[in-house]
Coordinates of C-alpha atoms in Angstrom, one line a residue:
Chain A
M1 CA 29.7 131.1 -53.1
I2 CA 29.0 132.3 -56.1
K3 CA 32.1 131.4 -58.8
R4 CA 32.2 134.1 -61.6
V5 CA 33.4 132.6 -65.1
K6 CA 34.6 135.6 -67.3
I7 CA 34.4 134.3 -71.0
K8 CA 37.1 135.7 -73.6
S9 CA 37.2 135.9 -77.1
S10 CA 39.8 132.9 -76.6
N11 CA 37.4 130.9 -74.9
R12 CA 35.0 131.5 -77.8
D13 CA 37.4 130.9 -80.4
F14 CA 37.7 127.3 -78.7
L15 CA 34.1 126.4 -78.8
K16 CA 34.0 127.3 -82.3
K17 CA 36.7 125.5 -83.0
V18 CA 35.2 122.6 -81.3
E19 CA 31.8 122.8 -83.1
T20 CA 33.8 122.9 -86.5
L21 CA 35.4 119.8 -85.9
S22 CA 32.4 117.8 -84.5
G23 CA 29.7 119.8 -86.5
E24 CA 27.5 119.8 -83.7
D25 CA 25.5 122.9 -82.2
I26 CA 27.2 122.6 -78.6
T27 CA 25.3 125.6 -77.2
V28 CA 22.3 123.7 -77.5
C29 CA 22.9 121.4 -74.7
D30 CA 20.9 121.7 -71.7
R31 CA 23.2 119.7 -69.5
C32 CA 20.4 117.5 -68.7
G33 CA 22.9 114.5 -67.6
V34 CA 21.1 111.8 -69.8
C35 CA 24.6 111.2 -71.6
T36 CA 26.1 111.1 -68.2
G37 CA 23.7 109.0 -66.8
S38 CA 23.7 106.5 -70.0
C39 CA 27.6 106.3 -70.4
P40 CA 29.3 103.0 -69.3
L41 CA 32.3 104.8 -68.9
T42 CA 31.5 107.8 -66.8
I43 CA 32.8 105.7 -63.8
E44 CA 36.4 105.7 -65.6
M45 CA 36.0 109.3 -66.5
E46 CA 37.6 112.3 -64.5
I47 CA 35.2 114.4 -65.9
S48 CA 31.3 113.5 -67.1
P49 CA 30.3 113.7 -70.4
S50 CA 27.9 116.5 -69.3
N51 CA 30.7 118.3 -67.9
I52 CA 32.8 117.9 -71.0
M53 CA 29.8 120.0 -72.5
K54 CA 29.8 122.2 -70.2
M55 CA 33.4 122.9 -70.2
V56 CA 33.0 123.6 -73.9
Q57 CA 30.3 125.5 -74.2
L58 CA 32.3 127.9 -71.6
G59 CA 35.4 127.6 -74.0
Q60 CA 37.5 126.3 -71.2
E61 CA 40.4 124.6 -73.0
D62 CA 41.6 123.0 -69.8
V63 CA 38.9 120.3 -70.5
M64 CA 41.7 118.5 -72.7
D65 CA 43.7 117.8 -69.6
Y66 CA 41.6 115.2 -67.7
N67 CA 41.1 111.7 -69.2
S68 CA 37.8 111.5 -70.4
M69 CA 37.9 112.1 -73.8
W70 CA 40.5 109.3 -74.0
V71 CA 38.4 106.9 -72.2
C72 CA 35.3 107.3 -74.4
S73 CA 35.1 104.3 -77.0
T74 CA 32.4 105.8 -78.8
C75 CA 29.8 103.6 -77.8
N76 CA 27.0 106.1 -78.7
Y77 CA 24.5 105.5 -75.8
C78 CA 25.1 109.3 -75.5
T79 CA 24.3 109.8 -79.1
A80 CA 21.1 107.6 -78.5
R81 CA 19.6 109.0 -76.0
C82 CA 20.4 112.9 -75.9
P83 CA 17.1 114.6 -75.8
R84 CA 18.7 117.5 -77.9
G85 CA 19.4 115.1 -80.5
L86 CA 23.4 116.0 -79.7
D87 CA 26.3 113.5 -80.9
V88 CA 28.6 113.6 -77.6
S89 CA 30.9 111.2 -79.2
K90 CA 31.5 113.7 -82.1
V91 CA 32.7 116.5 -79.5
T92 CA 35.2 114.0 -77.6
E93 CA 36.1 113.0 -81.1
A94 CA 37.1 117.0 -81.9
L95 CA 38.8 117.2 -78.7
R96 CA 41.3 113.9 -79.4
Q97 CA 41.2 115.5 -82.6
I98 CA 42.7 119.2 -81.5
K99 CA 45.8 117.0 -79.6
L100 CA 46.4 114.1 -82.1
R101 CA 46.6 116.8 -84.9
Q102 CA 49.4 118.5 -83.0
S103 CA 51.3 115.2 -83.4
F104 CA 50.1 113.8 -80.0
D105 CA 50.2 110.1 -79.3
K106 CA 47.7 108.6 -76.9
I107 CA 49.6 105.5 -76.9
D108 CA 53.1 104.4 -77.4
I109 CA 53.2 101.3 -79.5
D110 CA 57.2 100.5 -77.9
K111 CA 55.3 100.4 -74.4
I112 CA 52.7 98.0 -74.8
P113 CA 54.0 94.2 -73.8
K114 CA 55.2 92.2 -76.6
E115 CA 52.7 89.2 -75.6
E116 CA 49.9 91.4 -75.6
L117 CA 50.6 92.6 -79.1
R118 CA 51.1 89.2 -80.2
E119 CA 47.6 88.2 -78.9
L120 CA 45.9 91.7 -79.8
P121 CA 43.6 91.0 -82.8
Q122 CA 43.8 93.4 -85.5
I123 CA 40.7 94.9 -85.0
A124 CA 41.5 96.1 -81.6
L125 CA 44.9 97.7 -82.7
I126 CA 43.6 99.3 -86.0
G127 CA 40.9 100.9 -84.0
A128 CA 42.9 102.3 -80.9
F129 CA 45.5 103.3 -83.5
R130 CA 42.9 105.3 -85.6
R131 CA 41.5 106.7 -82.4
L132 CA 44.5 107.5 -80.3
T133 CA 46.9 108.1 -82.4
S134 CA 48.2 111.2 -84.6
Chain B
M1 CA 21.1 83.6 -103.6
K2 CA 24.2 84.9 -104.2
I3 CA 25.4 87.9 -102.1
P4 CA 28.8 90.7 -102.2
Y5 CA 30.4 89.8 -98.8
Y6 CA 32.5 91.8 -97.2
P7 CA 35.3 89.9 -94.4
G8 CA 37.0 92.5 -92.8
C9 CA 40.7 92.2 -91.2
T10 CA 40.2 89.9 -88.1
L11 CA 37.8 87.2 -90.1
K12 CA 40.9 86.1 -91.9
S13 CA 42.8 85.5 -88.6
T14 CA 41.6 85.4 -84.9
A15 CA 38.2 85.1 -86.4
K16 CA 38.4 82.3 -89.0
H17 CA 36.0 80.0 -87.3
F18 CA 33.3 83.1 -87.3
E19 CA 33.7 83.2 -91.1
D20 CA 34.0 79.7 -91.5
S21 CA 30.6 78.6 -89.5
A22 CA 28.6 81.6 -91.5
I23 CA 29.7 81.0 -94.9
E24 CA 28.9 77.2 -94.5
S25 CA 25.5 78.0 -92.7
A26 CA 24.5 80.3 -94.9
K27 CA 25.1 77.6 -97.9
K28 CA 22.7 75.4 -96.1
L29 CA 20.3 78.4 -96.1
G30 CA 20.8 78.8 -100.2
I31 CA 22.8 82.0 -99.6
E32 CA 26.4 82.0 -101.4
F33 CA 28.5 84.8 -99.9
V34 CA 30.6 86.3 -102.6
E35 CA 33.8 87.5 -101.7
L36 CA 34.4 91.4 -102.9
P37 CA 37.5 91.0 -105.0
R38 CA 40.1 93.4 -103.4
W39 CA 38.5 94.7 -100.5
N40 CA 40.5 96.6 -98.2
C41 CA 40.5 97.5 -94.4
C42 CA 37.5 99.6 -93.9
G43 CA 39.6 101.4 -90.8
V44 CA 37.5 99.7 -88.3
V45 CA 36.2 102.8 -86.8
A46 CA 33.9 105.3 -88.4
S47 CA 35.6 109.1 -89.3
L48 CA 33.8 111.3 -86.7
A49 CA 35.7 114.5 -87.4
D50 CA 33.6 116.8 -89.3
D51 CA 36.4 117.8 -91.8
D52 CA 37.5 114.5 -92.2
I53 CA 36.7 113.1 -95.3
M54 CA 39.8 111.3 -95.9
H55 CA 38.7 108.4 -93.7
H56 CA 35.9 107.7 -95.7
L57 CA 37.9 106.6 -98.7
A58 CA 38.6 103.0 -97.7
P59 CA 34.8 102.3 -97.0
V60 CA 33.9 103.9 -100.2
R61 CA 36.3 102.2 -102.3
N62 CA 34.7 98.8 -100.8
M63 CA 31.3 99.7 -102.2
I64 CA 33.1 101.0 -105.6
R65 CA 33.9 96.7 -105.8
V66 CA 30.4 96.0 -105.5
L67 CA 29.3 97.8 -108.3
E68 CA 32.2 96.3 -110.4
M69 CA 30.9 92.5 -109.2
N70 CA 27.6 93.8 -110.6
R71 CA 29.0 94.9 -113.7
D72 CA 31.2 92.0 -114.5
G73 CA 28.4 89.7 -113.8
L74 CA 29.8 88.0 -110.3
V75 CA 26.6 88.9 -109.0
K76 CA 23.0 89.8 -110.5
N77 CA 21.8 92.8 -109.5
E78 CA 22.4 92.7 -106.1
K79 CA 23.9 95.9 -104.3
R80 CA 23.2 94.8 -101.0
L81 CA 26.7 94.3 -99.3
L82 CA 26.9 91.8 -96.7
T83 CA 29.2 92.0 -93.2
L84 CA 29.9 90.1 -90.7
C85 CA 31.6 92.1 -88.0
S86 CA 29.7 94.7 -86.2
M87 CA 32.3 97.1 -86.7
C88 CA 33.1 96.6 -90.3
Y89 CA 28.9 97.1 -90.7
S90 CA 29.0 100.3 -88.6
T91 CA 32.2 101.9 -90.5
L92 CA 30.6 100.8 -93.9
K93 CA 27.2 102.2 -93.0
R94 CA 28.2 105.3 -91.7
S95 CA 30.6 106.1 -94.3
N96 CA 27.7 105.4 -96.7
Q97 CA 25.0 107.4 -95.0
R98 CA 27.2 110.3 -95.4
V99 CA 28.3 110.5 -98.9
N100 CA 24.3 109.9 -99.6
E101 CA 23.6 113.0 -97.3
L102 CA 26.4 114.9 -98.3
I103 CA 26.6 114.6 -102.0
D104 CA 29.8 117.1 -102.1
D105 CA 31.4 114.9 -100.2
L106 CA 31.2 112.1 -102.7
D107 CA 32.1 114.4 -105.3
V108 CA 35.4 115.0 -103.5
L109 CA 35.9 111.4 -102.5
N110 CA 35.3 110.8 -106.6
D111 CA 37.5 112.8 -107.9
F112 CA 40.5 111.3 -105.4
M113 CA 40.0 108.1 -106.8
Y114 CA 39.9 109.0 -110.3
K115 CA 41.9 105.7 -111.3
E116 CA 38.9 103.7 -110.4
E117 CA 36.9 102.4 -113.3
V118 CA 34.0 103.1 -111.8
N119 CA 32.5 106.1 -109.7
Y120 CA 30.5 105.6 -106.7
D121 CA 26.9 106.8 -106.6
G122 CA 25.5 105.8 -103.0
S123 CA 23.7 103.2 -104.1
V124 CA 25.0 100.6 -102.2
K125 CA 23.1 98.9 -99.0
I126 CA 25.3 97.8 -96.1
V127 CA 23.8 94.8 -94.6
H128 CA 24.6 92.7 -91.7
F129 CA 23.8 89.0 -91.5
L130 CA 21.5 89.0 -89.0
E131 CA 19.2 91.2 -91.2
I132 CA 19.6 88.9 -94.4
L133 CA 18.7 85.6 -92.0
K134 CA 15.3 88.0 -90.4
E135 CA 14.2 89.1 -94.0
M136 CA 14.4 85.6 -95.3
G137 CA 12.1 84.4 -92.2
F138 CA 13.2 82.8 -89.0
D139 CA 11.1 79.9 -89.9
K140 CA 12.9 79.2 -93.1
I141 CA 16.1 78.8 -90.4
K142 CA 14.0 76.9 -88.0
E143 CA 13.4 74.2 -91.0
S144 CA 17.0 73.8 -91.5
V145 CA 17.8 72.9 -87.6
T146 CA 18.6 69.2 -87.5
K147 CA 20.2 69.4 -83.8
S148 CA 18.1 70.8 -81.0
L149 CA 20.0 73.3 -78.4
E150 CA 16.7 73.3 -76.5
N151 CA 18.5 72.9 -73.1
L152 CA 21.0 75.9 -74.1
N153 CA 20.4 79.4 -72.1
V154 CA 21.8 81.9 -74.5
A155 CA 22.5 85.7 -74.1
A156 CA 22.5 87.4 -76.9
Y157 CA 25.2 90.3 -76.6
Y158 CA 24.4 92.9 -79.3
G159 CA 27.2 95.3 -78.4
C160 CA 27.3 98.7 -79.4
K161 CA 27.8 98.9 -83.2
L162 CA 24.7 96.5 -84.4
L163 CA 22.2 99.3 -82.7
R164 CA 24.1 102.6 -82.3
P165 CA 23.8 105.4 -83.8
K166 CA 20.0 104.7 -84.1
E167 CA 19.9 105.5 -87.8
I168 CA 21.9 103.2 -88.9
G169 CA 20.7 100.2 -86.3
I170 CA 19.7 96.9 -87.3
D171 CA 16.7 96.9 -84.7
N172 CA 15.5 99.5 -81.8
S173 CA 18.1 100.5 -80.0
E174 CA 16.7 100.2 -76.5
V175 CA 15.1 97.4 -76.8
P176 CA 16.4 95.1 -79.5
I177 CA 14.6 91.7 -80.6
I178 CA 16.2 90.5 -83.9
F179 CA 19.3 88.6 -82.0
E180 CA 16.7 86.9 -79.5
D181 CA 14.8 85.4 -82.5
F182 CA 17.7 84.6 -84.5
I183 CA 18.3 82.2 -80.8
S184 CA 14.7 80.8 -81.0
A185 CA 15.0 80.0 -84.1
I186 CA 18.2 77.7 -84.0
S187 CA 16.2 76.1 -81.0
A188 CA 18.2 77.5 -78.2
K189 CA 16.4 79.4 -75.0
P190 CA 17.1 83.1 -75.1
V191 CA 17.5 84.8 -71.8
D192 CA 16.7 88.4 -71.1
W193 CA 19.3 90.4 -69.4
R194 CA 20.1 94.3 -68.9
N195 CA 23.5 94.6 -70.4
K196 CA 23.1 92.8 -73.9
S197 CA 24.2 96.1 -75.5
K198 CA 26.3 97.9 -72.9
C199 CA 29.9 98.9 -74.0
C200 CA 32.5 95.9 -73.8
G201 CA 35.7 98.8 -73.9
S202 CA 36.1 98.0 -77.9
F203 CA 39.7 99.6 -78.7
L204 CA 40.4 100.6 -75.1
T205 CA 41.5 97.0 -74.5
V206 CA 44.9 98.2 -76.1
D207 CA 46.1 100.9 -73.7
N208 CA 43.6 100.5 -71.1
K209 CA 43.1 97.3 -70.1
D210 CA 41.4 97.8 -66.7
V211 CA 38.4 99.5 -68.0
V212 CA 37.6 96.6 -70.1
V213 CA 38.2 94.3 -67.3
E214 CA 35.9 96.1 -65.2
L215 CA 33.4 96.2 -68.3
G216 CA 33.6 92.7 -69.4
Y217 CA 33.1 91.7 -65.6
S218 CA 30.0 93.6 -65.4
I219 CA 28.4 92.5 -68.9
L220 CA 29.4 89.1 -68.0
T221 CA 28.3 88.3 -64.5
N222 CA 24.9 90.2 -65.3
A223 CA 24.2 87.2 -68.1
Q224 CA 25.2 84.7 -65.7
K225 CA 22.7 86.1 -62.6
S226 CA 20.2 86.0 -65.6
G227 CA 20.3 82.2 -66.3
A228 CA 23.2 82.5 -69.2
D229 CA 25.2 79.6 -69.8
I230 CA 26.6 81.0 -72.8
I231 CA 26.9 84.3 -74.6
V232 CA 26.7 85.1 -78.1
T233 CA 28.4 88.0 -80.2
T234 CA 28.5 89.3 -83.6
C235 CA 31.9 91.2 -83.4
P236 CA 35.4 89.9 -83.1
L237 CA 36.8 93.0 -80.6
C238 CA 33.8 92.2 -78.5
A239 CA 34.6 88.8 -78.5
Y240 CA 38.0 89.4 -77.8
N241 CA 37.3 91.2 -74.6
L242 CA 34.4 89.3 -73.4
D243 CA 36.1 85.8 -74.1
N244 CA 40.1 86.4 -74.0
R245 CA 40.2 89.0 -71.6
Q246 CA 38.5 86.1 -69.0
K247 CA 41.8 85.7 -67.9
N248 CA 42.5 89.0 -66.7
I249 CA 39.1 89.4 -65.1
K250 CA 39.5 85.7 -63.3
E251 CA 42.9 87.6 -61.7
K252 CA 41.2 90.8 -60.5
Y253 CA 37.7 88.7 -59.3
P254 CA 39.3 85.5 -58.3
E255 CA 35.6 84.3 -57.4
F256 CA 34.6 85.2 -61.2
K257 CA 33.3 81.9 -63.1
E258 CA 34.4 81.5 -66.8
I259 CA 31.4 81.6 -69.2
P260 CA 32.3 80.6 -72.9
V261 CA 31.9 83.2 -75.5
V262 CA 30.7 82.2 -79.1
Y263 CA 29.9 83.5 -82.4
F264 CA 26.5 83.5 -83.3
T265 CA 27.1 81.6 -86.7
Q266 CA 28.8 79.0 -84.5
L267 CA 25.8 77.9 -82.6
M268 CA 23.9 78.2 -86.1
A269 CA 26.2 75.7 -87.7
L270 CA 26.0 73.4 -84.7
A271 CA 22.3 73.8 -84.8
F272 CA 22.2 72.8 -88.9
G273 CA 24.6 69.6 -87.8
L274 CA 27.8 70.9 -89.3
S275 CA 31.0 69.2 -88.7
K276 CA 33.3 70.2 -85.8
E277 CA 35.9 71.5 -88.2
V278 CA 33.3 74.1 -89.2
T279 CA 31.6 75.0 -85.8
G280 CA 35.3 75.7 -84.8
F281 CA 34.9 75.8 -80.9
D282 CA 38.5 75.3 -80.8
G283 CA 39.2 78.9 -82.0
N284 CA 37.2 80.5 -78.7
Y285 CA 39.3 80.9 -75.9
I286 CA 37.0 79.2 -73.0
D287 CA 36.4 76.0 -74.3
P288 CA 32.3 76.0 -74.9
V289 CA 32.4 71.8 -75.8
K290 CA 32.5 71.0 -72.4
L291 CA 29.3 73.0 -71.6
L292 CA 27.4 71.6 -74.8
K293 CA 28.3 68.1 -73.8
S294 CA 26.8 68.9 -70.1
K295 CA 23.6 70.0 -72.1
N296 CA 23.3 66.6 -73.8
I297 CA 24.5 68.3 -77.1
K298 CA 26.8 66.3 -79.7
V299 CA 29.7 68.7 -80.9

């Protein structure tokens, strides 16, 4: 069965927003899947990096309902290997930023067990708070 | 040679043995680390959103300190800034790259920091200690080795930030060799293995421990299957995820056998015959001393 996707102006606006925040020309992506094949975290993601690109190309805001953008550790395998020279990690950052700039926090510091907090090095805490809190 | 040195937050606390072993080993090679006066945190992760100029402030401020050190005579015409931690290296270098490419952003940052005595001009070069060692020549390191590590099979773990993105990497992002060359230079035996630049999970260790356990298990067991006795790293976050998290790996995979993870400078200090206060093996979670003794290496 053919699934028809209707692109509305709100979809175009979302694509434009992600392109502005990421600085990446997202429509250039061929969806070849090299990012998905290279990503060590694909296995933990509800949708793969190339599917993130597809949904953003189509302007589908519900791309942010999946865990994928929060699982990306920005290890830059996708960046190093994309045959189109795109940086998918900047796209996941743009998606995170859209949420974070609405005062959304992915981590709740009160829910981190006390003994973990005592043991975690600064580098882990600062990195996580920078990427995952508003 | 005197060189400006940026320690970063974790090297002053949980990774103190990384800093101590690096400073003392460097002295043996005639390199003096001159710590940046009034350095500040780099922010750990690079600012990636295109409109987020603010988070480049912290890295750029550190580069201003390098210019001030030259002005004040703390170093002589040395605009390289040496880092040990991979995250600091990456974050500082990516900010430096951005302000060199986008001069308008540099103007915005300089305007914001109008109280600084010096404007940043983009002239500082961010380098990693491994690059400096390579530049000196690994032969020179060989000459300083007094304790042979020839029985030790070492897996060099690059992680992400030393190699990627390609533009800021210290070596080829797919087939790096610099770390293995270093290990050969300190007389140990580098092993070839597949997961040398696989991500350890990075900051996800804070709220997504399960992911880090899976990645760590895959990285560590791959090193073991490739014949490694020990893993060396350049990053305090990788060290935490691969070393301390072994207790969590063991809970999930009871058959998992522990493997020591140490900083590259600790092995260098050991090979240079430095004291145990300098090598600091008591700072590692999985004790490497037992392994080293079994290889007839006096610690």
